[in-house]
Amino acid sequence: MIRESNFFGISFSCKKNYRLKCGHINPKDCQELLSWLKSESDRILWSGNTFKNGLTLQKFLIHQKRKDLCAFSLRDEVLDICAYAEVVKKTRLQFNLCRVIVKPCLRRKGLGKSFCKEIIDFSQKRLGCTRLILNTLENNTSALCCYRSLGFEILEVKRKSRILNNQWIDLIILCKNITPQKKNLSLS
Protein backbone atom coordinates (compact mmCIF):
# COMPACT_ATOMS: atom_id res chain seq x y z
CA MET A 1 0.00 0.00 0.00
CA ILE A 2 0.98 3.64 0.01
CA ARG A 3 3.55 4.38 2.68
CA GLU A 4 4.56 7.98 2.09
CA SER A 5 2.94 10.79 4.04
CA ASN A 6 1.19 12.73 1.32
CA PHE A 7 -1.09 15.68 2.01
CA PHE A 8 -4.02 16.52 -0.21
CA GLY A 9 -5.84 19.84 0.23
CA ILE A 10 -9.56 19.73 0.91
CA SER A 11 -11.91 22.66 1.21
CA PHE A 12 -15.08 21.75 3.03
CA SER A 13 -18.16 23.90 3.29
CA CYS A 14 -17.18 25.08 6.74
CA LYS A 15 -14.96 27.83 8.08
CA LYS A 16 -11.82 25.72 8.50
CA ASN A 17 -9.61 24.25 5.82
CA TYR A 18 -8.67 20.64 6.30
CA ARG A 19 -6.02 18.49 4.69
CA LEU A 20 -6.18 14.80 3.93
CA LYS A 21 -3.03 12.93 4.89
CA CYS A 22 -2.27 9.49 3.54
CA GLY A 23 0.05 7.41 5.72
CA HIS A 24 0.57 6.20 9.27
CA ILE A 25 -0.24 8.50 12.14
CA ASN A 26 2.38 9.08 14.81
CA PRO A 27 2.11 7.75 18.40
CA LYS A 28 0.94 11.14 19.75
CA ASP A 29 -1.91 11.23 17.21
CA CYS A 30 -2.71 7.56 17.90
CA GLN A 31 -3.04 8.42 21.59
CA GLU A 32 -5.33 11.34 20.71
CA LEU A 33 -7.47 9.10 18.50
CA LEU A 34 -7.74 6.43 21.19
CA SER A 35 -8.87 9.10 23.68
CA TRP A 36 -11.97 9.58 21.49
CA LEU A 37 -13.07 6.05 22.48
CA LYS A 38 -14.60 6.51 25.90
CA SER A 39 -15.94 2.99 26.45
CA GLU A 40 -15.82 -0.59 25.27
CA SER A 41 -19.01 0.14 23.28
CA ASP A 42 -17.20 2.97 21.47
CA ARG A 43 -14.34 0.60 20.65
CA ILE A 44 -16.73 -2.02 19.26
CA LEU A 45 -18.63 0.55 17.19
CA TRP A 46 -15.32 1.83 15.78
CA SER A 47 -13.30 -1.33 15.26
CA GLY A 48 -15.68 -4.28 15.40
CA ASN A 49 -13.71 -7.43 16.17
CA THR A 50 -10.33 -6.07 15.08
CA PHE A 51 -9.14 -5.42 18.64
CA LYS A 52 -11.36 -7.89 20.49
CA ASN A 53 -8.51 -8.80 22.86
CA GLY A 54 -8.11 -5.20 23.96
CA LEU A 55 -6.94 -2.02 22.28
CA THR A 56 -3.73 -0.38 23.42
CA LEU A 57 -1.49 2.22 21.86
CA GLN A 58 1.10 -0.46 21.08
CA LYS A 59 -1.47 -2.74 19.42
CA PHE A 60 -2.76 0.12 17.29
CA LEU A 61 0.75 1.14 16.20
CA ILE A 62 1.44 -2.46 15.16
CA HIS A 63 -1.95 -2.64 13.40
CA GLN A 64 -1.03 0.36 11.22
CA LYS A 65 2.00 -1.51 9.84
CA ARG A 66 -0.15 -4.01 7.95
CA LYS A 67 0.93 -4.17 4.31
CA ASP A 68 -2.67 -4.29 3.06
CA LEU A 69 -3.69 -1.12 4.92
CA CYS A 70 -3.73 2.48 3.76
CA ALA A 71 -4.37 4.92 6.63
CA PHE A 72 -5.91 8.36 6.20
CA SER A 73 -6.12 11.22 8.63
CA LEU A 74 -7.82 14.56 8.32
CA ARG A 75 -5.82 17.51 9.64
CA ASP A 76 -6.83 21.04 10.55
CA GLU A 77 -4.80 24.19 9.86
CA VAL A 78 -2.31 23.43 12.66
CA LEU A 79 -2.14 19.75 11.55
CA ASP A 80 -4.05 18.39 14.56
CA ILE A 81 -5.84 15.14 13.80
CA CYS A 82 -9.59 15.60 13.28
CA ALA A 83 -10.58 12.26 11.71
CA TYR A 84 -9.09 8.89 10.84
CA ALA A 85 -10.00 6.00 8.53
CA GLU A 86 -8.42 3.02 6.81
CA VAL A 87 -8.77 1.37 3.44
CA VAL A 88 -7.77 -2.31 3.40
CA LYS A 89 -7.01 -4.11 0.15
CA LYS A 90 -9.03 -7.30 -0.29
CA THR A 91 -8.50 -8.04 -3.99
CA ARG A 92 -6.82 -6.17 -6.84
CA LEU A 93 -9.88 -3.93 -7.27
CA GLN A 94 -11.84 -4.33 -4.02
CA PHE A 95 -11.06 -2.56 -0.76
CA ASN A 96 -12.74 -2.30 2.63
CA LEU A 97 -13.33 1.10 4.22
CA CYS A 98 -12.71 0.59 7.93
CA ARG A 99 -12.36 2.30 11.27
CA VAL A 100 -13.77 5.69 10.29
CA ILE A 101 -13.84 8.06 13.24
CA VAL A 102 -14.24 11.82 13.69
CA LYS A 103 -13.10 13.75 16.75
CA PRO A 104 -16.15 13.96 19.06
CA CYS A 105 -16.35 17.79 19.14
CA LEU A 106 -16.45 17.87 15.30
CA ARG A 107 -19.20 15.29 14.77
CA ARG A 108 -22.58 16.01 13.17
CA LYS A 109 -21.19 18.82 11.03
CA GLY A 110 -20.70 16.93 7.75
CA LEU A 111 -16.99 16.44 8.28
CA GLY A 112 -17.20 12.63 8.30
CA LYS A 113 -19.13 12.60 5.05
CA SER A 114 -16.67 14.96 3.35
CA PHE A 115 -13.75 12.93 4.72
CA CYS A 116 -15.26 9.70 3.36
CA LYS A 117 -15.91 11.34 -0.03
CA GLU A 118 -12.22 12.24 -0.29
CA ILE A 119 -11.16 8.72 0.68
CA ILE A 120 -13.53 7.22 -1.91
CA ASP A 121 -12.13 9.55 -4.56
CA PHE A 122 -8.53 8.76 -3.55
CA SER A 123 -9.25 5.01 -3.56
CA GLN A 124 -10.75 5.23 -7.03
CA LYS A 125 -8.15 7.48 -8.64
CA ARG A 126 -4.97 6.47 -6.84
CA LEU A 127 -5.56 2.84 -5.84
CA GLY A 128 -7.68 1.74 -8.82
CA CYS A 129 -10.53 0.66 -6.54
CA THR A 130 -13.79 -0.31 -8.26
CA ARG A 131 -15.63 -1.60 -5.19
CA LEU A 132 -15.65 -0.50 -1.56
CA ILE A 133 -17.18 -2.61 1.19
CA LEU A 134 -17.78 -1.52 4.77
CA ASN A 135 -19.44 -2.83 7.91
CA THR A 136 -21.43 -0.96 10.51
CA LEU A 137 -23.71 -2.00 13.33
CA GLU A 138 -27.46 -1.52 13.08
CA ASN A 139 -27.55 0.86 16.03
CA ASN A 140 -24.88 3.14 14.51
CA THR A 141 -27.56 5.13 12.71
CA SER A 142 -25.39 8.21 12.10
CA ALA A 143 -22.80 6.13 10.24
CA LEU A 144 -25.49 4.21 8.36
CA CYS A 145 -27.13 7.44 7.17
CA CYS A 146 -23.76 8.91 6.18
CA TYR A 147 -22.74 5.85 4.15
CA ARG A 148 -26.14 5.56 2.45
CA SER A 149 -25.93 9.25 1.46
CA LEU A 150 -22.55 8.50 -0.16
CA GLY A 151 -24.13 5.85 -2.39
CA PHE A 152 -23.38 2.72 -0.35
CA GLU A 153 -26.09 0.08 -0.60
CA ILE A 154 -26.86 -2.73 1.81
CA LEU A 155 -25.23 -5.89 0.56
CA GLU A 156 -26.01 -8.17 3.49
CA VAL A 157 -27.37 -8.11 7.02
CA LYS A 158 -25.81 -10.58 9.44
CA ARG A 159 -28.47 -11.04 12.09
CA LYS A 160 -27.43 -10.97 15.72
CA SER A 161 -23.74 -11.29 14.90
CA ARG A 162 -22.23 -8.82 17.42
CA ILE A 163 -22.69 -8.26 21.12
CA LEU A 164 -22.88 -4.67 22.27
CA ASN A 165 -23.95 -3.72 25.79
CA ASN A 166 -24.99 -7.34 26.46
CA GLN A 167 -27.35 -7.40 23.46
CA TRP A 168 -27.01 -9.15 20.13
CA ILE A 169 -27.24 -6.72 17.24
CA ASP A 170 -27.12 -6.96 13.46
CA LEU A 171 -24.04 -6.27 11.38
CA ILE A 172 -24.86 -4.30 8.22
CA ILE A 173 -22.51 -4.84 5.26
CA LEU A 174 -22.63 -2.09 2.65
CA CYS A 175 -21.11 -1.84 -0.81
CA LYS A 176 -20.34 0.95 -3.27
CA ASN A 177 -19.41 0.15 -6.84
CA ILE A 178 -17.13 2.77 -8.35
CA THR A 179 -16.36 3.53 -11.99
CA PRO A 180 -12.77 2.43 -12.62
CA GLN A 181 -10.15 5.09 -13.29
CA LYS A 182 -6.49 4.96 -14.17
CA LYS A 183 -4.23 4.39 -11.17
CA ASN A 184 -1.55 6.95 -10.36
CA LEU A 185 0.20 5.03 -7.57
CA SER A 186 1.43 1.47 -7.47
CA LEU A 187 0.46 -1.00 -4.78
CA SER A 188 2.80 -3.33 -3.04
PDB file of C-alpha atoms in Angstrom:
ATOM      1  CA  MET A   1       0.000   0.000   0.000  1.00  0.00           C
ATOM      2  CA  ILE A   2       0.985   3.644   0.006  1.00  0.00           C
ATOM      3  CA  ARG A   3       3.549   4.379   2.680  1.00  0.00           C
ATOM      4  CA  GLU A   4       4.565   7.977   2.085  1.00  0.00           C
ATOM      5  CA  SER A   5       2.941  10.790   4.038  1.00  0.00           C
ATOM      6  CA  ASN A   6       1.191  12.733   1.324  1.00  0.00           C
ATOM      7  CA  PHE A   7      -1.088  15.680   2.014  1.00  0.00           C
ATOM      8  CA  PHE A   8      -4.022  16.524  -0.213  1.00  0.00           C
ATOM      9  CA  GLY A   9      -5.843  19.840   0.234  1.00  0.00           C
ATOM     10  CA  ILE A  10      -9.556  19.725   0.914  1.00  0.00           C
ATOM     11  CA  SER A  11     -11.910  22.659   1.208  1.00  0.00           C
ATOM     12  CA  PHE A  12     -15.079  21.749   3.030  1.00  0.00           C
ATOM     13  CA  SER A  13     -18.155  23.895   3.286  1.00  0.00           C
ATOM     14  CA  CYS A  14     -17.181  25.078   6.742  1.00  0.00           C
ATOM     15  CA  LYS A  15     -14.957  27.831   8.085  1.00  0.00           C
ATOM     16  CA  LYS A  16     -11.822  25.719   8.502  1.00  0.00           C
ATOM     17  CA  ASN A  17      -9.611  24.250   5.820  1.00  0.00           C
ATOM     18  CA  TYR A  18      -8.669  20.636   6.298  1.00  0.00           C
ATOM     19  CA  ARG A  19      -6.018  18.495   4.692  1.00  0.00           C
ATOM     20  CA  LEU A  20      -6.180  14.797   3.934  1.00  0.00           C
ATOM     21  CA  LYS A  21      -3.030  12.927   4.893  1.00  0.00           C
ATOM     22  CA  CYS A  22      -2.267   9.491   3.537  1.00  0.00           C
ATOM     23  CA  GLY A  23       0.050   7.414   5.719  1.00  0.00           C
ATOM     24  CA  HIS A  24       0.566   6.196   9.270  1.00  0.00           C
ATOM     25  CA  ILE A  25      -0.236   8.504  12.137  1.00  0.00           C
ATOM     26  CA  ASN A  26       2.383   9.076  14.808  1.00  0.00           C
ATOM     27  CA  PRO A  27       2.113   7.753  18.397  1.00  0.00           C
ATOM     28  CA  LYS A  28       0.938  11.137  19.748  1.00  0.00           C
ATOM     29  CA  ASP A  29      -1.910  11.233  17.211  1.00  0.00           C
ATOM     30  CA  CYS A  30      -2.714   7.561  17.902  1.00  0.00           C
ATOM     31  CA  GLN A  31      -3.045   8.416  21.592  1.00  0.00           C
ATOM     32  CA  GLU A  32      -5.328  11.341  20.707  1.00  0.00           C
ATOM     33  CA  LEU A  33      -7.465   9.101  18.501  1.00  0.00           C
ATOM     34  CA  LEU A  34      -7.736   6.431  21.191  1.00  0.00           C
ATOM     35  CA  SER A  35      -8.871   9.103  23.678  1.00  0.00           C
ATOM     36  CA  TRP A  36     -11.972   9.576  21.493  1.00  0.00           C
ATOM     37  CA  LEU A  37     -13.069   6.046  22.475  1.00  0.00           C
ATOM     38  CA  LYS A  38     -14.602   6.512  25.904  1.00  0.00           C
ATOM     39  CA  SER A  39     -15.939   2.993  26.447  1.00  0.00           C
ATOM     40  CA  GLU A  40     -15.815  -0.591  25.269  1.00  0.00           C
ATOM     41  CA  SER A  41     -19.007   0.138  23.280  1.00  0.00           C
ATOM     42  CA  ASP A  42     -17.201   2.972  21.467  1.00  0.00           C
ATOM     43  CA  ARG A  43     -14.345   0.595  20.648  1.00  0.00           C
ATOM     44  CA  ILE A  44     -16.728  -2.024  19.261  1.00  0.00           C
ATOM     45  CA  LEU A  45     -18.626   0.554  17.193  1.00  0.00           C
ATOM     46  CA  TRP A  46     -15.322   1.832  15.784  1.00  0.00           C
ATOM     47  CA  SER A  47     -13.305  -1.330  15.258  1.00  0.00           C
ATOM     48  CA  GLY A  48     -15.684  -4.282  15.399  1.00  0.00           C
ATOM     49  CA  ASN A  49     -13.711  -7.433  16.170  1.00  0.00           C
ATOM     50  CA  THR A  50     -10.328  -6.070  15.078  1.00  0.00           C
ATOM     51  CA  PHE A  51      -9.138  -5.423  18.636  1.00  0.00           C
ATOM     52  CA  LYS A  52     -11.359  -7.888  20.487  1.00  0.00           C
ATOM     53  CA  ASN A  53      -8.511  -8.801  22.862  1.00  0.00           C
ATOM     54  CA  GLY A  54      -8.113  -5.199  23.959  1.00  0.00           C
ATOM     55  CA  LEU A  55      -6.941  -2.024  22.277  1.00  0.00           C
ATOM     56  CA  THR A  56      -3.732  -0.378  23.420  1.00  0.00           C
ATOM     57  CA  LEU A  57      -1.493   2.221  21.856  1.00  0.00           C
ATOM     58  CA  GLN A  58       1.100  -0.457  21.082  1.00  0.00           C
ATOM     59  CA  LYS A  59      -1.469  -2.744  19.418  1.00  0.00           C
ATOM     60  CA  PHE A  60      -2.761   0.118  17.291  1.00  0.00           C
ATOM     61  CA  LEU A  61       0.746   1.138  16.202  1.00  0.00           C
ATOM     62  CA  ILE A  62       1.441  -2.460  15.164  1.00  0.00           C
ATOM     63  CA  HIS A  63      -1.948  -2.645  13.396  1.00  0.00           C
ATOM     64  CA  GLN A  64      -1.028   0.363  11.220  1.00  0.00           C
ATOM     65  CA  LYS A  65       1.997  -1.511   9.837  1.00  0.00           C
ATOM     66  CA  ARG A  66      -0.153  -4.008   7.955  1.00  0.00           C
ATOM     67  CA  LYS A  67       0.931  -4.174   4.313  1.00  0.00           C
ATOM     68  CA  ASP A  68      -2.674  -4.295   3.060  1.00  0.00           C
ATOM     69  CA  LEU A  69      -3.692  -1.123   4.918  1.00  0.00           C
ATOM     70  CA  CYS A  70      -3.726   2.483   3.757  1.00  0.00           C
ATOM     71  CA  ALA A  71      -4.366   4.917   6.625  1.00  0.00           C
ATOM     72  CA  PHE A  72      -5.913   8.364   6.196  1.00  0.00           C
ATOM     73  CA  SER A  73      -6.119  11.217   8.627  1.00  0.00           C
ATOM     74  CA  LEU A  74      -7.822  14.563   8.321  1.00  0.00           C
ATOM     75  CA  ARG A  75      -5.818  17.505   9.642  1.00  0.00           C
ATOM     76  CA  ASP A  76      -6.831  21.037  10.550  1.00  0.00           C
ATOM     77  CA  GLU A  77      -4.804  24.191   9.865  1.00  0.00           C
ATOM     78  CA  VAL A  78      -2.307  23.428  12.660  1.00  0.00           C
ATOM     79  CA  LEU A  79      -2.136  19.753  11.548  1.00  0.00           C
ATOM     80  CA  ASP A  80      -4.046  18.391  14.557  1.00  0.00           C
ATOM     81  CA  ILE A  81      -5.836  15.139  13.803  1.00  0.00           C
ATOM     82  CA  CYS A  82      -9.588  15.601  13.283  1.00  0.00           C
ATOM     83  CA  ALA A  83     -10.579  12.262  11.712  1.00  0.00           C
ATOM     84  CA  TYR A  84      -9.094   8.887  10.842  1.00  0.00           C
ATOM     85  CA  ALA A  85     -10.000   5.999   8.528  1.00  0.00           C
ATOM     86  CA  GLU A  86      -8.421   3.020   6.809  1.00  0.00           C
ATOM     87  CA  VAL A  87      -8.771   1.371   3.437  1.00  0.00           C
ATOM     88  CA  VAL A  88      -7.774  -2.306   3.395  1.00  0.00           C
ATOM     89  CA  LYS A  89      -7.007  -4.107   0.150  1.00  0.00           C
ATOM     90  CA  LYS A  90      -9.030  -7.303  -0.293  1.00  0.00           C
ATOM     91  CA  THR A  91      -8.503  -8.038  -3.987  1.00  0.00           C
ATOM     92  CA  ARG A  92      -6.815  -6.173  -6.838  1.00  0.00           C
ATOM     93  CA  LEU A  93      -9.878  -3.928  -7.266  1.00  0.00           C
ATOM     94  CA  GLN A  94     -11.844  -4.332  -4.015  1.00  0.00           C
ATOM     95  CA  PHE A  95     -11.061  -2.560  -0.764  1.00  0.00           C
ATOM     96  CA  ASN A  96     -12.736  -2.297   2.634  1.00  0.00           C
ATOM     97  CA  LEU A  97     -13.325   1.104   4.217  1.00  0.00           C
ATOM     98  CA  CYS A  98     -12.706   0.592   7.933  1.00  0.00           C
ATOM     99  CA  ARG A  99     -12.358   2.301  11.275  1.00  0.00           C
ATOM    100  CA  VAL A 100     -13.772   5.686  10.294  1.00  0.00           C
ATOM    101  CA  ILE A 101     -13.837   8.057  13.241  1.00  0.00           C
ATOM    102  CA  VAL A 102     -14.239  11.815  13.689  1.00  0.00           C
ATOM    103  CA  LYS A 103     -13.100  13.750  16.746  1.00  0.00           C
ATOM    104  CA  PRO A 104     -16.151  13.964  19.065  1.00  0.00           C
ATOM    105  CA  CYS A 105     -16.355  17.793  19.138  1.00  0.00           C
ATOM    106  CA  LEU A 106     -16.451  17.866  15.301  1.00  0.00           C
ATOM    107  CA  ARG A 107     -19.199  15.292  14.768  1.00  0.00           C
ATOM    108  CA  ARG A 108     -22.585  16.011  13.172  1.00  0.00           C
ATOM    109  CA  LYS A 109     -21.185  18.824  11.028  1.00  0.00           C
ATOM    110  CA  GLY A 110     -20.703  16.926   7.752  1.00  0.00           C
ATOM    111  CA  LEU A 111     -16.990  16.444   8.281  1.00  0.00           C
ATOM    112  CA  GLY A 112     -17.201  12.633   8.299  1.00  0.00           C
ATOM    113  CA  LYS A 113     -19.132  12.603   5.046  1.00  0.00           C
ATOM    114  CA  SER A 114     -16.668  14.963   3.354  1.00  0.00           C
ATOM    115  CA  PHE A 115     -13.751  12.926   4.716  1.00  0.00           C
ATOM    116  CA  CYS A 116     -15.257   9.701   3.360  1.00  0.00           C
ATOM    117  CA  LYS A 117     -15.914  11.336  -0.032  1.00  0.00           C
ATOM    118  CA  GLU A 118     -12.222  12.240  -0.288  1.00  0.00           C
ATOM    119  CA  ILE A 119     -11.165   8.717   0.681  1.00  0.00           C
ATOM    120  CA  ILE A 120     -13.525   7.218  -1.910  1.00  0.00           C
ATOM    121  CA  ASP A 121     -12.128   9.554  -4.555  1.00  0.00           C
ATOM    122  CA  PHE A 122      -8.531   8.763  -3.554  1.00  0.00           C
ATOM    123  CA  SER A 123      -9.254   5.012  -3.560  1.00  0.00           C
ATOM    124  CA  GLN A 124     -10.748   5.229  -7.032  1.00  0.00           C
ATOM    125  CA  LYS A 125      -8.145   7.483  -8.638  1.00  0.00           C
ATOM    126  CA  ARG A 126      -4.968   6.468  -6.838  1.00  0.00           C
ATOM    127  CA  LEU A 127      -5.555   2.841  -5.845  1.00  0.00           C
ATOM    128  CA  GLY A 128      -7.680   1.737  -8.816  1.00  0.00           C
ATOM    129  CA  CYS A 129     -10.530   0.664  -6.537  1.00  0.00           C
ATOM    130  CA  THR A 130     -13.785  -0.312  -8.260  1.00  0.00           C
ATOM    131  CA  ARG A 131     -15.627  -1.604  -5.191  1.00  0.00           C
ATOM    132  CA  LEU A 132     -15.647  -0.504  -1.559  1.00  0.00           C
ATOM    133  CA  ILE A 133     -17.175  -2.613   1.195  1.00  0.00           C
ATOM    134  CA  LEU A 134     -17.783  -1.524   4.774  1.00  0.00           C
ATOM    135  CA  ASN A 135     -19.444  -2.827   7.914  1.00  0.00           C
ATOM    136  CA  THR A 136     -21.426  -0.963  10.513  1.00  0.00           C
ATOM    137  CA  LEU A 137     -23.711  -2.002  13.329  1.00  0.00           C
ATOM    138  CA  GLU A 138     -27.456  -1.524  13.081  1.00  0.00           C
ATOM    139  CA  ASN A 139     -27.546   0.861  16.031  1.00  0.00           C
ATOM    140  CA  ASN A 140     -24.878   3.143  14.513  1.00  0.00           C
ATOM    141  CA  THR A 141     -27.559   5.126  12.713  1.00  0.00           C
ATOM    142  CA  SER A 142     -25.387   8.206  12.097  1.00  0.00           C
ATOM    143  CA  ALA A 143     -22.796   6.126  10.244  1.00  0.00           C
ATOM    144  CA  LEU A 144     -25.485   4.206   8.356  1.00  0.00           C
ATOM    145  CA  CYS A 145     -27.134   7.438   7.167  1.00  0.00           C
ATOM    146  CA  CYS A 146     -23.758   8.908   6.182  1.00  0.00           C
ATOM    147  CA  TYR A 147     -22.736   5.845   4.151  1.00  0.00           C
ATOM    148  CA  ARG A 148     -26.138   5.558   2.451  1.00  0.00           C
ATOM    149  CA  SER A 149     -25.932   9.248   1.462  1.00  0.00           C
ATOM    150  CA  LEU A 150     -22.554   8.500  -0.165  1.00  0.00           C
ATOM    151  CA  GLY A 151     -24.126   5.848  -2.386  1.00  0.00           C
ATOM    152  CA  PHE A 152     -23.380   2.721  -0.352  1.00  0.00           C
ATOM    153  CA  GLU A 153     -26.090   0.077  -0.599  1.00  0.00           C
ATOM    154  CA  ILE A 154     -26.864  -2.731   1.810  1.00  0.00           C
ATOM    155  CA  LEU A 155     -25.235  -5.892   0.556  1.00  0.00           C
ATOM    156  CA  GLU A 156     -26.015  -8.171   3.491  1.00  0.00           C
ATOM    157  CA  VAL A 157     -27.374  -8.110   7.021  1.00  0.00           C
ATOM    158  CA  LYS A 158     -25.808 -10.579   9.440  1.00  0.00           C
ATOM    159  CA  ARG A 159     -28.466 -11.043  12.088  1.00  0.00           C
ATOM    160  CA  LYS A 160     -27.431 -10.970  15.717  1.00  0.00           C
ATOM    161  CA  SER A 161     -23.738 -11.288  14.895  1.00  0.00           C
ATOM    162  CA  ARG A 162     -22.234  -8.824  17.416  1.00  0.00           C
ATOM    163  CA  ILE A 163     -22.695  -8.263  21.123  1.00  0.00           C
ATOM    164  CA  LEU A 164     -22.882  -4.666  22.270  1.00  0.00           C
ATOM    165  CA  ASN A 165     -23.954  -3.721  25.793  1.00  0.00           C
ATOM    166  CA  ASN A 166     -24.993  -7.336  26.457  1.00  0.00           C
ATOM    167  CA  GLN A 167     -27.348  -7.398  23.463  1.00  0.00           C
ATOM    168  CA  TRP A 168     -27.009  -9.152  20.135  1.00  0.00           C
ATOM    169  CA  ILE A 169     -27.243  -6.722  17.238  1.00  0.00           C
ATOM    170  CA  ASP A 170     -27.125  -6.958  13.462  1.00  0.00           C
ATOM    171  CA  LEU A 171     -24.043  -6.267  11.384  1.00  0.00           C
ATOM    172  CA  ILE A 172     -24.861  -4.303   8.217  1.00  0.00           C
ATOM    173  CA  ILE A 173     -22.506  -4.843   5.262  1.00  0.00           C
ATOM    174  CA  LEU A 174     -22.633  -2.086   2.653  1.00  0.00           C
ATOM    175  CA  CYS A 175     -21.107  -1.842  -0.807  1.00  0.00           C
ATOM    176  CA  LYS A 176     -20.343   0.946  -3.266  1.00  0.00           C
ATOM    177  CA  ASN A 177     -19.407   0.154  -6.843  1.00  0.00           C
ATOM    178  CA  ILE A 178     -17.127   2.773  -8.352  1.00  0.00           C
ATOM    179  CA  THR A 179     -16.356   3.535 -11.990  1.00  0.00           C
ATOM    180  CA  PRO A 180     -12.770   2.428 -12.622  1.00  0.00           C
ATOM    181  CA  GLN A 181     -10.149   5.086 -13.293  1.00  0.00           C
ATOM    182  CA  LYS A 182      -6.492   4.956 -14.172  1.00  0.00           C
ATOM    183  CA  LYS A 183      -4.225   4.385 -11.165  1.00  0.00           C
ATOM    184  CA  ASN A 184      -1.549   6.946 -10.358  1.00  0.00           C
ATOM    185  CA  LEU A 185       0.201   5.034  -7.571  1.00  0.00           C
ATOM    186  CA  SER A 186       1.426   1.470  -7.474  1.00  0.00           C
ATOM    187  CA  LEU A 187       0.460  -0.999  -4.779  1.00  0.00           C
ATOM    188  CA  SER A 188       2.804  -3.329  -3.036  1.00  0.00           C
TER     189      SER A 188
END
